[in-house]
Amino acid sequence: MKIQSIPVGAFEVNCWLLANQDQEAIIIDPGADAPLIENCIQKMRLDIKGYLITHGHMDHISALAALSTKYPAPIRIHPSDAIWAFSPSNQMPPYYAPPQPPPDELLKADLTESRDNEIARLRFDVLETPGHSPGSVCLYFPEENTIFTGDTILAGSAGRTDFPGGNPADMHNSLKRFLSLPPKTVICSGHGPTSTLEEEMHTNPFLQNAQQSE
Ligand SMILES: [Zn+2]
Ligand SMILES: [Zn+2]
């Protein structure tokens, strides 16, 4: 699997492009800057087979409508975030207006706890990890030793829990789920640099807290 990150928008969200050997691809969190993402799609000659959304915050979905209109493919998001992701409350002026909804027929609010999902022959498990938002998920690709964590875990930190729908107790329980993953797992988060679980166990106070309360 080829993995390409593109930092987009005012909050530098990591939009991820994942491609198989035949250039079939998944897009995770097309947060903003549709033309920039499109440029990468064209340069890498990607055939987009699906969109995965780690959570509904506007900075992670604002380019979704434009891209999915141009490159139609199923869009998967957790139902608990799908209900508010495209509502007027999901905005942050002056940076983000409420995201345009993508084409109705593409949107599937079915990204719930499950194993062995497959898009473009790339296999992944969905971990429900509420806390930063009620429908936050992490996307674990076991064959690649890689997990896409959205804003649940960031290098050295964890996502805020003081936004509407956030919940510190849920976050604490969600972080515990990482303790059973292999230490060499690569953590690709929603903002900032890539890390590994091993590195985070040594440096991330939120994860250390979760471990101490095991
Ligand atoms: Zn967020
Ligand atoms: Zn974010």
mmCIF file with all atom_site columns, C-alpha atoms and ligand atoms in Angstrom:
data_model
loop_
_atom_site.group_PDB
_atom_site.id
_atom_site.type_symbol
_atom_site.label_atom_id
_atom_site.label_alt_id
_atom_site.label_comp_id
_atom_site.label_asym_id
_atom_site.label_entity_id
_atom_site.label_seq_id
_atom_site.pdbx_PDB_ins_code
_atom_site.Cartn_x
_atom_site.Cartn_y
_atom_site.Cartn_z
_atom_site.occupancy
_atom_site.B_iso_or_equiv
_atom_site.pdbx_formal_charge
_atom_site.auth_seq_id
_atom_site.auth_comp_id
_atom_site.auth_asym_id
_atom_site.auth_atom_id
_atom_site.pdbx_PDB_model_num
ATOM   1   C  CA . MET A 1 1   ? 0.000   0.000  0.000   1.00 0.00 ? 1   MET A CA 1
ATOM   2   C  CA . LYS A 1 2   ? 1.285   3.417  -0.906  1.00 0.00 ? 2   LYS A CA 1
ATOM   3   C  CA . ILE A 1 3   ? 0.452   6.099  1.682   1.00 0.00 ? 3   ILE A CA 1
ATOM   4   C  CA . GLN A 1 4   ? 0.517   9.798  0.871   1.00 0.00 ? 4   GLN A CA 1
ATOM   5   C  CA . SER A 1 5   ? -0.425  12.560 3.283   1.00 0.00 ? 5   SER A CA 1
ATOM   6   C  CA . ILE A 1 6   ? -1.543  16.005 2.199   1.00 0.00 ? 6   ILE A CA 1
ATOM   7   C  CA . PRO A 1 7   ? -1.882  18.645 4.933   1.00 0.00 ? 7   PRO A CA 1
ATOM   8   C  CA . VAL A 1 8   ? -4.939  20.719 4.049   1.00 0.00 ? 8   VAL A CA 1
ATOM   9   C  CA . GLY A 1 9   ? -6.835  23.742 5.311   1.00 0.00 ? 9   GLY A CA 1
ATOM   10  C  CA . ALA A 1 10  ? -6.392  26.266 8.094   1.00 0.00 ? 10  ALA A CA 1
ATOM   11  C  CA . PHE A 1 11  ? -5.840  23.557 10.734  1.00 0.00 ? 11  PHE A CA 1
ATOM   12  C  CA . GLU A 1 12  ? -3.493  21.454 8.578   1.00 0.00 ? 12  GLU A CA 1
ATOM   13  C  CA . VAL A 1 13  ? -5.593  18.321 8.635   1.00 0.00 ? 13  VAL A CA 1
ATOM   14  C  CA . ASN A 1 14  ? -3.816  15.290 7.218   1.00 0.00 ? 14  ASN A CA 1
ATOM   15  C  CA . CYS A 1 15  ? -5.771  14.083 4.213   1.00 0.00 ? 15  CYS A CA 1
ATOM   16  C  CA . TRP A 1 16  ? -4.524  10.570 3.391   1.00 0.00 ? 16  TRP A CA 1
ATOM   17  C  CA . LEU A 1 17  ? -4.404  8.852  0.026   1.00 0.00 ? 17  LEU A CA 1
ATOM   18  C  CA . LEU A 1 18  ? -3.971  5.062  0.209   1.00 0.00 ? 18  LEU A CA 1
ATOM   19  C  CA . ALA A 1 19  ? -3.322  3.246  -3.049  1.00 0.00 ? 19  ALA A CA 1
ATOM   20  C  CA . ASN A 1 20  ? -2.902  -0.383 -4.059  1.00 0.00 ? 20  ASN A CA 1
ATOM   21  C  CA . GLN A 1 21  ? -0.508  -1.564 -6.787  1.00 0.00 ? 21  GLN A CA 1
ATOM   22  C  CA . ASP A 1 22  ? -3.081  -0.856 -9.497  1.00 0.00 ? 22  ASP A CA 1
ATOM   23  C  CA . GLN A 1 23  ? -3.472  2.763  -8.347  1.00 0.00 ? 23  GLN A CA 1
ATOM   24  C  CA . GLU A 1 24  ? -6.920  2.081  -6.921  1.00 0.00 ? 24  GLU A CA 1
ATOM   25  C  CA . ALA A 1 25  ? -7.269  4.292  -3.881  1.00 0.00 ? 25  ALA A CA 1
ATOM   26  C  CA . ILE A 1 26  ? -9.042  5.304  -0.703  1.00 0.00 ? 26  ILE A CA 1
ATOM   27  C  CA . ILE A 1 27  ? -9.193  8.896  0.515   1.00 0.00 ? 27  ILE A CA 1
ATOM   28  C  CA . ILE A 1 28  ? -9.315  9.473  4.277   1.00 0.00 ? 28  ILE A CA 1
ATOM   29  C  CA . ASP A 1 29  ? -10.509 12.880 5.566   1.00 0.00 ? 29  ASP A CA 1
ATOM   30  C  CA . PRO A 1 30  ? -10.651 15.190 2.536   1.00 0.00 ? 30  PRO A CA 1
ATOM   31  C  CA . GLY A 1 31  ? -10.712 18.182 4.860   1.00 0.00 ? 31  GLY A CA 1
ATOM   32  C  CA . ALA A 1 32  ? -10.191 21.181 2.568   1.00 0.00 ? 32  ALA A CA 1
ATOM   33  C  CA . ASP A 1 33  ? -8.210  22.366 -0.465  1.00 0.00 ? 33  ASP A CA 1
ATOM   34  C  CA . ALA A 1 34  ? -9.973  20.158 -3.036  1.00 0.00 ? 34  ALA A CA 1
ATOM   35  C  CA . PRO A 1 35  ? -7.754  21.417 -5.912  1.00 0.00 ? 35  PRO A CA 1
ATOM   36  C  CA . LEU A 1 36  ? -4.606  20.422 -4.011  1.00 0.00 ? 36  LEU A CA 1
ATOM   37  C  CA . ILE A 1 37  ? -5.957  16.907 -3.345  1.00 0.00 ? 37  ILE A CA 1
ATOM   38  C  CA . GLU A 1 38  ? -7.110  16.651 -6.940  1.00 0.00 ? 38  GLU A CA 1
ATOM   39  C  CA . ASN A 1 39  ? -3.649  17.554 -8.128  1.00 0.00 ? 39  ASN A CA 1
ATOM   40  C  CA . CYS A 1 40  ? -2.249  14.601 -6.168  1.00 0.00 ? 40  CYS A CA 1
ATOM   41  C  CA . ILE A 1 41  ? -4.965  12.266 -7.476  1.00 0.00 ? 41  ILE A CA 1
ATOM   42  C  CA . GLN A 1 42  ? -4.028  13.183 -11.019 1.00 0.00 ? 42  GLN A CA 1
ATOM   43  C  CA . LYS A 1 43  ? -0.283  13.068 -10.483 1.00 0.00 ? 43  LYS A CA 1
ATOM   44  C  CA . MET A 1 44  ? -0.520  9.618  -8.906  1.00 0.00 ? 44  MET A CA 1
ATOM   45  C  CA . ARG A 1 45  ? -3.143  8.580  -11.536 1.00 0.00 ? 45  ARG A CA 1
ATOM   46  C  CA . LEU A 1 46  ? -5.431  7.282  -8.836  1.00 0.00 ? 46  LEU A CA 1
ATOM   47  C  CA . ASP A 1 47  ? -8.768  5.599  -9.346  1.00 0.00 ? 47  ASP A CA 1
ATOM   48  C  CA . ILE A 1 48  ? -10.798 6.554  -6.253  1.00 0.00 ? 48  ILE A CA 1
ATOM   49  C  CA . LYS A 1 49  ? -12.768 3.613  -4.856  1.00 0.00 ? 49  LYS A CA 1
ATOM   50  C  CA . GLY A 1 50  ? -13.947 5.030  -1.543  1.00 0.00 ? 50  GLY A CA 1
ATOM   51  C  CA . TYR A 1 51  ? -13.852 7.766  1.078   1.00 0.00 ? 51  TYR A CA 1
ATOM   52  C  CA . LEU A 1 52  ? -13.419 7.078  4.801   1.00 0.00 ? 52  LEU A CA 1
ATOM   53  C  CA . ILE A 1 53  ? -14.145 9.763  7.381   1.00 0.00 ? 53  ILE A CA 1
ATOM   54  C  CA . THR A 1 54  ? -12.537 9.483  10.827  1.00 0.00 ? 54  THR A CA 1
ATOM   55  C  CA . HIS A 1 55  ? -15.062 11.943 12.305  1.00 0.00 ? 55  HIS A CA 1
ATOM   56  C  CA . GLY A 1 56  ? -17.438 14.682 11.284  1.00 0.00 ? 56  GLY A CA 1
ATOM   57  C  CA . HIS A 1 57  ? -15.615 17.901 12.183  1.00 0.00 ? 57  HIS A CA 1
ATOM   58  C  CA . MET A 1 58  ? -15.738 20.442 9.373   1.00 0.00 ? 58  MET A CA 1
ATOM   59  C  CA . ASP A 1 59  ? -11.971 20.570 8.953   1.00 0.00 ? 59  ASP A CA 1
ATOM   60  C  CA . HIS A 1 60  ? -11.965 16.853 8.040   1.00 0.00 ? 60  HIS A CA 1
ATOM   61  C  CA . ILE A 1 61  ? -14.815 16.854 5.497   1.00 0.00 ? 61  ILE A CA 1
ATOM   62  C  CA . SER A 1 62  ? -14.970 20.253 3.791   1.00 0.00 ? 62  SER A CA 1
ATOM   63  C  CA . ALA A 1 63  ? -13.592 19.043 0.435   1.00 0.00 ? 63  ALA A CA 1
ATOM   64  C  CA . LEU A 1 64  ? -15.757 15.920 0.414   1.00 0.00 ? 64  LEU A CA 1
ATOM   65  C  CA . ALA A 1 65  ? -18.612 17.311 -1.699  1.00 0.00 ? 65  ALA A CA 1
ATOM   66  C  CA . ALA A 1 66  ? -16.326 18.702 -4.407  1.00 0.00 ? 66  ALA A CA 1
ATOM   67  C  CA . LEU A 1 67  ? -14.141 15.598 -4.643  1.00 0.00 ? 67  LEU A CA 1
ATOM   68  C  CA . SER A 1 68  ? -16.906 13.004 -4.485  1.00 0.00 ? 68  SER A CA 1
ATOM   69  C  CA . THR A 1 69  ? -18.844 14.856 -7.173  1.00 0.00 ? 69  THR A CA 1
ATOM   70  C  CA . LYS A 1 70  ? -15.815 14.698 -9.451  1.00 0.00 ? 70  LYS A CA 1
ATOM   71  C  CA . TYR A 1 71  ? -14.620 11.235 -8.337  1.00 0.00 ? 71  TYR A CA 1
ATOM   72  C  CA . PRO A 1 72  ? -17.778 9.407  -7.217  1.00 0.00 ? 72  PRO A CA 1
ATOM   73  C  CA . ALA A 1 73  ? -17.279 6.520  -4.780  1.00 0.00 ? 73  ALA A CA 1
ATOM   74  C  CA . PRO A 1 74  ? -18.993 5.394  -1.582  1.00 0.00 ? 74  PRO A CA 1
ATOM   75  C  CA . ILE A 1 75  ? -18.390 7.658  1.428   1.00 0.00 ? 75  ILE A CA 1
ATOM   76  C  CA . ARG A 1 76  ? -18.375 5.968  4.832   1.00 0.00 ? 76  ARG A CA 1
ATOM   77  C  CA . ILE A 1 77  ? -18.803 7.757  8.167   1.00 0.00 ? 77  ILE A CA 1
ATOM   78  C  CA . HIS A 1 78  ? -20.030 6.674  11.603  1.00 0.00 ? 78  HIS A CA 1
ATOM   79  C  CA . PRO A 1 79  ? -23.807 7.203  12.056  1.00 0.00 ? 79  PRO A CA 1
ATOM   80  C  CA . SER A 1 80  ? -23.317 9.201  15.281  1.00 0.00 ? 80  SER A CA 1
ATOM   81  C  CA . ASP A 1 81  ? -21.338 11.851 13.389  1.00 0.00 ? 81  ASP A CA 1
ATOM   82  C  CA . ALA A 1 82  ? -23.288 11.625 10.117  1.00 0.00 ? 82  ALA A CA 1
ATOM   83  C  CA . ILE A 1 83  ? -26.333 13.151 11.841  1.00 0.00 ? 83  ILE A CA 1
ATOM   84  C  CA . TRP A 1 84  ? -24.620 16.492 12.498  1.00 0.00 ? 84  TRP A CA 1
ATOM   85  C  CA . ALA A 1 85  ? -21.630 16.612 10.132  1.00 0.00 ? 85  ALA A CA 1
ATOM   86  C  CA . PHE A 1 86  ? -23.481 18.527 7.414   1.00 0.00 ? 86  PHE A CA 1
ATOM   87  C  CA . SER A 1 87  ? -25.617 20.690 9.686   1.00 0.00 ? 87  SER A CA 1
ATOM   88  C  CA . PRO A 1 88  ? -25.167 24.481 10.037  1.00 0.00 ? 88  PRO A CA 1
ATOM   89  C  CA . SER A 1 89  ? -23.733 24.048 13.549  1.00 0.00 ? 89  SER A CA 1
ATOM   90  C  CA . ASN A 1 90  ? -20.629 22.365 12.128  1.00 0.00 ? 90  ASN A CA 1
ATOM   91  C  CA . GLN A 1 91  ? -18.646 25.477 11.290  1.00 0.00 ? 91  GLN A CA 1
ATOM   92  C  CA . MET A 1 92  ? -15.831 27.615 12.560  1.00 0.00 ? 92  MET A CA 1
ATOM   93  C  CA . PRO A 1 93  ? -15.872 31.142 11.182  1.00 0.00 ? 93  PRO A CA 1
ATOM   94  C  CA . PRO A 1 94  ? -13.881 32.634 9.607   1.00 0.00 ? 94  PRO A CA 1
ATOM   95  C  CA . TYR A 1 95  ? -12.068 29.413 8.680   1.00 0.00 ? 95  TYR A CA 1
ATOM   96  C  CA . TYR A 1 96  ? -14.856 27.013 7.867   1.00 0.00 ? 96  TYR A CA 1
ATOM   97  C  CA . ALA A 1 97  ? -18.453 27.391 6.743   1.00 0.00 ? 97  ALA A CA 1
ATOM   98  C  CA . PRO A 1 98  ? -20.696 24.333 7.272   1.00 0.00 ? 98  PRO A CA 1
ATOM   99  C  CA . PRO A 1 99  ? -19.536 21.605 4.843   1.00 0.00 ? 99  PRO A CA 1
ATOM   100 C  CA . GLN A 1 100 ? -21.594 21.031 1.702   1.00 0.00 ? 100 GLN A CA 1
ATOM   101 C  CA . PRO A 1 101 ? -23.261 17.612 1.821   1.00 0.00 ? 101 PRO A CA 1
ATOM   102 C  CA . PRO A 1 102 ? -21.879 15.135 -0.733  1.00 0.00 ? 102 PRO A CA 1
ATOM   103 C  CA . PRO A 1 103 ? -24.231 13.456 -3.254  1.00 0.00 ? 103 PRO A CA 1
ATOM   104 C  CA . ASP A 1 104 ? -26.897 11.603 -1.239  1.00 0.00 ? 104 ASP A CA 1
ATOM   105 C  CA . GLU A 1 105 ? -26.516 8.291  -3.015  1.00 0.00 ? 105 GLU A CA 1
ATOM   106 C  CA . LEU A 1 106 ? -22.822 8.074  -2.070  1.00 0.00 ? 106 LEU A CA 1
ATOM   107 C  CA . LEU A 1 107 ? -23.133 8.743  1.666   1.00 0.00 ? 107 LEU A CA 1
ATOM   108 C  CA . LYS A 1 108 ? -23.227 5.608  3.841   1.00 0.00 ? 108 LYS A CA 1
ATOM   109 C  CA . ALA A 1 109 ? -23.444 6.121  7.599   1.00 0.00 ? 109 ALA A CA 1
ATOM   110 C  CA . ASP A 1 110 ? -22.168 2.606  8.286   1.00 0.00 ? 110 ASP A CA 1
ATOM   111 C  CA . LEU A 1 111 ? -18.592 3.020  9.515   1.00 0.00 ? 111 LEU A CA 1
ATOM   112 C  CA . THR A 1 112 ? -19.166 1.093  12.759  1.00 0.00 ? 112 THR A CA 1
ATOM   113 C  CA . GLU A 1 113 ? -17.099 -1.423 14.760  1.00 0.00 ? 113 GLU A CA 1
ATOM   114 C  CA . SER A 1 114 ? -16.175 -4.178 12.321  1.00 0.00 ? 114 SER A CA 1
ATOM   115 C  CA . ARG A 1 115 ? -13.345 -6.333 11.031  1.00 0.00 ? 115 ARG A CA 1
ATOM   116 C  CA . ASP A 1 116 ? -12.143 -7.258 7.577   1.00 0.00 ? 116 ASP A CA 1
ATOM   117 C  CA . ASN A 1 117 ? -13.602 -4.417 5.593   1.00 0.00 ? 117 ASN A CA 1
ATOM   118 C  CA . GLU A 1 118 ? -12.124 -4.098 2.138   1.00 0.00 ? 118 GLU A CA 1
ATOM   119 C  CA . ILE A 1 119 ? -11.887 -1.286 -0.380  1.00 0.00 ? 119 ILE A CA 1
ATOM   120 C  CA . ALA A 1 120 ? -9.549  -1.446 -3.372  1.00 0.00 ? 120 ALA A CA 1
ATOM   121 C  CA . ARG A 1 121 ? -8.268  -4.780 -1.974  1.00 0.00 ? 121 ARG A CA 1
ATOM   122 C  CA . LEU A 1 122 ? -6.988  -2.917 1.116   1.00 0.00 ? 122 LEU A CA 1
ATOM   123 C  CA . ARG A 1 123 ? -8.216  -4.610 4.289   1.00 0.00 ? 123 ARG A CA 1
ATOM   124 C  CA . PHE A 1 124 ? -9.042  -2.678 7.436   1.00 0.00 ? 124 PHE A CA 1
ATOM   125 C  CA . ASP A 1 125 ? -10.777 -2.946 10.794  1.00 0.00 ? 125 ASP A CA 1
ATOM   126 C  CA . VAL A 1 126 ? -12.971 -0.170 12.179  1.00 0.00 ? 126 VAL A CA 1
ATOM   127 C  CA . LEU A 1 127 ? -12.467 0.681  15.871  1.00 0.00 ? 127 LEU A CA 1
ATOM   128 C  CA . GLU A 1 128 ? -15.166 2.823  17.430  1.00 0.00 ? 128 GLU A CA 1
ATOM   129 C  CA . THR A 1 129 ? -13.264 5.378  19.530  1.00 0.00 ? 129 THR A CA 1
ATOM   130 C  CA . PRO A 1 130 ? -15.716 8.020  20.809  1.00 0.00 ? 130 PRO A CA 1
ATOM   131 C  CA . GLY A 1 131 ? -14.478 10.885 22.979  1.00 0.00 ? 131 GLY A CA 1
ATOM   132 C  CA . HIS A 1 132 ? -13.311 13.612 20.618  1.00 0.00 ? 132 HIS A CA 1
ATOM   133 C  CA . SER A 1 133 ? -16.684 13.244 18.911  1.00 0.00 ? 133 SER A CA 1
ATOM   134 C  CA . PRO A 1 134 ? -19.425 10.628 19.422  1.00 0.00 ? 134 PRO A CA 1
ATOM   135 C  CA . GLY A 1 135 ? -18.749 8.974  16.069  1.00 0.00 ? 135 GLY A CA 1
ATOM   136 C  CA . SER A 1 136 ? -14.944 9.102  15.996  1.00 0.00 ? 136 SER A CA 1
ATOM   137 C  CA . VAL A 1 137 ? -13.395 5.952  14.539  1.00 0.00 ? 137 VAL A CA 1
ATOM   138 C  CA . CYS A 1 138 ? -9.861  4.674  13.997  1.00 0.00 ? 138 CYS A CA 1
ATOM   139 C  CA . LEU A 1 139 ? -9.078  2.731  10.843  1.00 0.00 ? 139 LEU A CA 1
ATOM   140 C  CA . TYR A 1 140 ? -6.604  -0.108 11.373  1.00 0.00 ? 140 TYR A CA 1
ATOM   141 C  CA . PHE A 1 141 ? -4.853  -1.739 8.411   1.00 0.00 ? 141 PHE A CA 1
ATOM   142 C  CA . PRO A 1 142 ? -3.270  -4.812 10.086  1.00 0.00 ? 142 PRO A CA 1
ATOM   143 C  CA . GLU A 1 143 ? -1.349  -5.980 7.008   1.00 0.00 ? 143 GLU A CA 1
ATOM   144 C  CA . GLU A 1 144 ? 0.322   -2.573 6.848   1.00 0.00 ? 144 GLU A CA 1
ATOM   145 C  CA . ASN A 1 145 ? 0.800   -2.200 10.624  1.00 0.00 ? 145 ASN A CA 1
ATOM   146 C  CA . THR A 1 146 ? -0.831  1.184  10.303  1.00 0.00 ? 146 THR A CA 1
ATOM   147 C  CA . ILE A 1 147 ? -3.727  2.908  12.023  1.00 0.00 ? 147 ILE A CA 1
ATOM   148 C  CA . PHE A 1 148 ? -5.397  6.152  10.982  1.00 0.00 ? 148 PHE A CA 1
ATOM   149 C  CA . THR A 1 149 ? -6.533  7.775  14.190  1.00 0.00 ? 149 THR A CA 1
ATOM   150 C  CA . GLY A 1 150 ? -8.199  11.041 13.141  1.00 0.00 ? 150 GLY A CA 1
ATOM   151 C  CA . ASP A 1 151 ? -8.221  13.291 16.204  1.00 0.00 ? 151 ASP A CA 1
ATOM   152 C  CA . THR A 1 152 ? -8.327  10.453 18.762  1.00 0.00 ? 152 THR A CA 1
ATOM   153 C  CA . ILE A 1 153 ? -4.539  10.136 19.114  1.00 0.00 ? 153 ILE A CA 1
ATOM   154 C  CA . LEU A 1 154 ? -2.119  12.780 17.855  1.00 0.00 ? 154 LEU A CA 1
ATOM   155 C  CA . ALA A 1 155 ? 1.666   12.569 18.261  1.00 0.00 ? 155 ALA A CA 1
ATOM   156 C  CA . GLY A 1 156 ? 2.266   13.336 21.949  1.00 0.00 ? 156 GLY A CA 1
ATOM   157 C  CA . SER A 1 157 ? -1.360  14.162 22.595  1.00 0.00 ? 157 SER A CA 1
ATOM   158 C  CA . ALA A 1 158 ? -5.026  13.226 22.231  1.00 0.00 ? 158 ALA A CA 1
ATOM   159 C  CA . GLY A 1 159 ? -7.968  15.049 20.716  1.00 0.00 ? 159 GLY A CA 1
ATOM   160 C  CA . ARG A 1 160 ? -9.894  17.681 22.652  1.00 0.00 ? 160 ARG A CA 1
ATOM   161 C  CA . THR A 1 161 ? -13.019 16.506 24.421  1.00 0.00 ? 161 THR A CA 1
ATOM   162 C  CA . ASP A 1 162 ? -14.591 19.907 25.033  1.00 0.00 ? 162 ASP A CA 1
ATOM   163 C  CA . PHE A 1 163 ? -16.356 20.245 21.683  1.00 0.00 ? 163 PHE A CA 1
ATOM   164 C  CA . PRO A 1 164 ? -20.094 19.465 21.516  1.00 0.00 ? 164 PRO A CA 1
ATOM   165 C  CA . GLY A 1 165 ? -20.498 15.678 21.756  1.00 0.00 ? 165 GLY A CA 1
ATOM   166 C  CA . GLY A 1 166 ? -17.023 15.257 23.232  1.00 0.00 ? 166 GLY A CA 1
ATOM   167 C  CA . ASN A 1 167 ? -16.649 13.090 26.337  1.00 0.00 ? 167 ASN A CA 1
ATOM   168 C  CA . PRO A 1 168 ? -13.470 12.681 28.428  1.00 0.00 ? 168 PRO A CA 1
ATOM   169 C  CA . ALA A 1 169 ? -14.542 9.329  29.963  1.00 0.00 ? 169 ALA A CA 1
ATOM   170 C  CA . ASP A 1 170 ? -15.261 7.901  26.507  1.00 0.00 ? 170 ASP A CA 1
ATOM   171 C  CA . MET A 1 171 ? -11.894 9.184  25.306  1.00 0.00 ? 171 MET A CA 1
ATOM   172 C  CA . HIS A 1 172 ? -10.125 7.475  28.185  1.00 0.00 ? 172 HIS A CA 1
ATOM   173 C  CA . ASN A 1 173 ? -11.771 4.145  27.310  1.00 0.00 ? 173 ASN A CA 1
ATOM   174 C  CA . SER A 1 174 ? -11.061 4.646  23.613  1.00 0.00 ? 174 SER A CA 1
ATOM   175 C  CA . LEU A 1 175 ? -7.366  5.213  24.297  1.00 0.00 ? 175 LEU A CA 1
ATOM   176 C  CA . LYS A 1 176 ? -7.225  1.914  26.206  1.00 0.00 ? 176 LYS A CA 1
ATOM   177 C  CA . ARG A 1 177 ? -8.062  0.126  22.983  1.00 0.00 ? 177 ARG A CA 1
ATOM   178 C  CA . PHE A 1 178 ? -4.637  1.062  21.595  1.00 0.00 ? 178 PHE A CA 1
ATOM   179 C  CA . LEU A 1 179 ? -2.849  -0.851 24.332  1.00 0.00 ? 179 LEU A CA 1
ATOM   180 C  CA . SER A 1 180 ? -3.658  -4.179 22.670  1.00 0.00 ? 180 SER A CA 1
ATOM   181 C  CA . LEU A 1 181 ? -2.229  -3.204 19.270  1.00 0.00 ? 181 LEU A CA 1
ATOM   182 C  CA . PRO A 1 182 ? 1.336   -4.239 18.320  1.00 0.00 ? 182 PRO A CA 1
ATOM   183 C  CA . PRO A 1 183 ? 3.891   -1.634 19.547  1.00 0.00 ? 183 PRO A CA 1
ATOM   184 C  CA . LYS A 1 184 ? 5.332   -1.225 16.049  1.00 0.00 ? 184 LYS A CA 1
ATOM   185 C  CA . THR A 1 185 ? 1.976   0.024  14.752  1.00 0.00 ? 185 THR A CA 1
ATOM   186 C  CA . VAL A 1 186 ? 2.398   3.253  12.796  1.00 0.00 ? 186 VAL A CA 1
ATOM   187 C  CA . ILE A 1 187 ? 0.047   6.012  13.922  1.00 0.00 ? 187 ILE A CA 1
ATOM   188 C  CA . CYS A 1 188 ? -1.153  8.309  11.153  1.00 0.00 ? 188 CYS A CA 1
ATOM   189 C  CA . SER A 1 189 ? -3.148  11.010 12.880  1.00 0.00 ? 189 SER A CA 1
ATOM   190 C  CA . GLY A 1 190 ? -5.461  13.790 11.781  1.00 0.00 ? 190 GLY A CA 1
ATOM   191 C  CA . HIS A 1 191 ? -2.954  16.575 12.436  1.00 0.00 ? 191 HIS A CA 1
ATOM   192 C  CA . GLY A 1 192 ? 0.819   16.705 12.765  1.00 0.00 ? 192 GLY A CA 1
ATOM   193 C  CA . PRO A 1 193 ? 3.543   14.101 12.320  1.00 0.00 ? 193 PRO A CA 1
ATOM   194 C  CA . THR A 1 194 ? 3.314   10.334 12.065  1.00 0.00 ? 194 THR A CA 1
ATOM   195 C  CA . SER A 1 195 ? 4.395   8.299  15.095  1.00 0.00 ? 195 SER A CA 1
ATOM   196 C  CA . THR A 1 196 ? 4.398   4.719  16.360  1.00 0.00 ? 196 THR A CA 1
ATOM   197 C  CA . LEU A 1 197 ? 2.511   3.196  19.234  1.00 0.00 ? 197 LEU A CA 1
ATOM   198 C  CA . GLU A 1 198 ? 5.802   2.344  20.922  1.00 0.00 ? 198 GLU A CA 1
ATOM   199 C  CA . GLU A 1 199 ? 6.942   5.967  20.727  1.00 0.00 ? 199 GLU A CA 1
ATOM   200 C  CA . GLU A 1 200 ? 3.586   7.183  22.052  1.00 0.00 ? 200 GLU A CA 1
ATOM   201 C  CA . MET A 1 201 ? 3.719   4.743  24.986  1.00 0.00 ? 201 MET A CA 1
ATOM   202 C  CA . HIS A 1 202 ? 6.913   6.514  26.037  1.00 0.00 ? 202 HIS A CA 1
ATOM   203 C  CA . THR A 1 203 ? 5.908   10.094 25.358  1.00 0.00 ? 203 THR A CA 1
ATOM   204 C  CA . ASN A 1 204 ? 2.133   10.488 25.262  1.00 0.00 ? 204 ASN A CA 1
ATOM   205 C  CA . PRO A 1 205 ? 0.677   11.315 28.710  1.00 0.00 ? 205 PRO A CA 1
ATOM   206 C  CA . PHE A 1 206 ? -2.871  10.505 27.578  1.00 0.00 ? 206 PHE A CA 1
ATOM   207 C  CA . LEU A 1 207 ? -1.903  6.977  26.554  1.00 0.00 ? 207 LEU A CA 1
ATOM   208 C  CA . GLN A 1 208 ? 0.221   6.523  29.672  1.00 0.00 ? 208 GLN A CA 1
ATOM   209 C  CA . ASN A 1 209 ? -2.787  7.517  31.753  1.00 0.00 ? 209 ASN A CA 1
ATOM   210 C  CA . ALA A 1 210 ? -4.917  4.966  29.967  1.00 0.00 ? 210 ALA A CA 1
ATOM   211 C  CA . GLN A 1 211 ? -2.305  2.304  30.620  1.00 0.00 ? 211 GLN A CA 1
ATOM   212 C  CA . GLN A 1 212 ? -2.009  3.123  34.326  1.00 0.00 ? 212 GLN A CA 1
ATOM   213 C  CA . SER A 1 213 ? -5.737  2.683  34.808  1.00 0.00 ? 213 SER A CA 1
ATOM   214 C  CA . GLU A 1 214 ? -5.765  -0.774 33.169  1.00 0.00 ? 214 GLU A CA 1
HETATM 215 ZN ZN . ZN  B 2 .   ? -11.793 16.919 15.199  1.00 0.00 ? 1   ZN  B ZN 1
HETATM 216 ZN ZN . ZN  B 2 .   ? -9.046  17.712 13.445  1.00 0.00 ? 2   ZN  B ZN 1
#
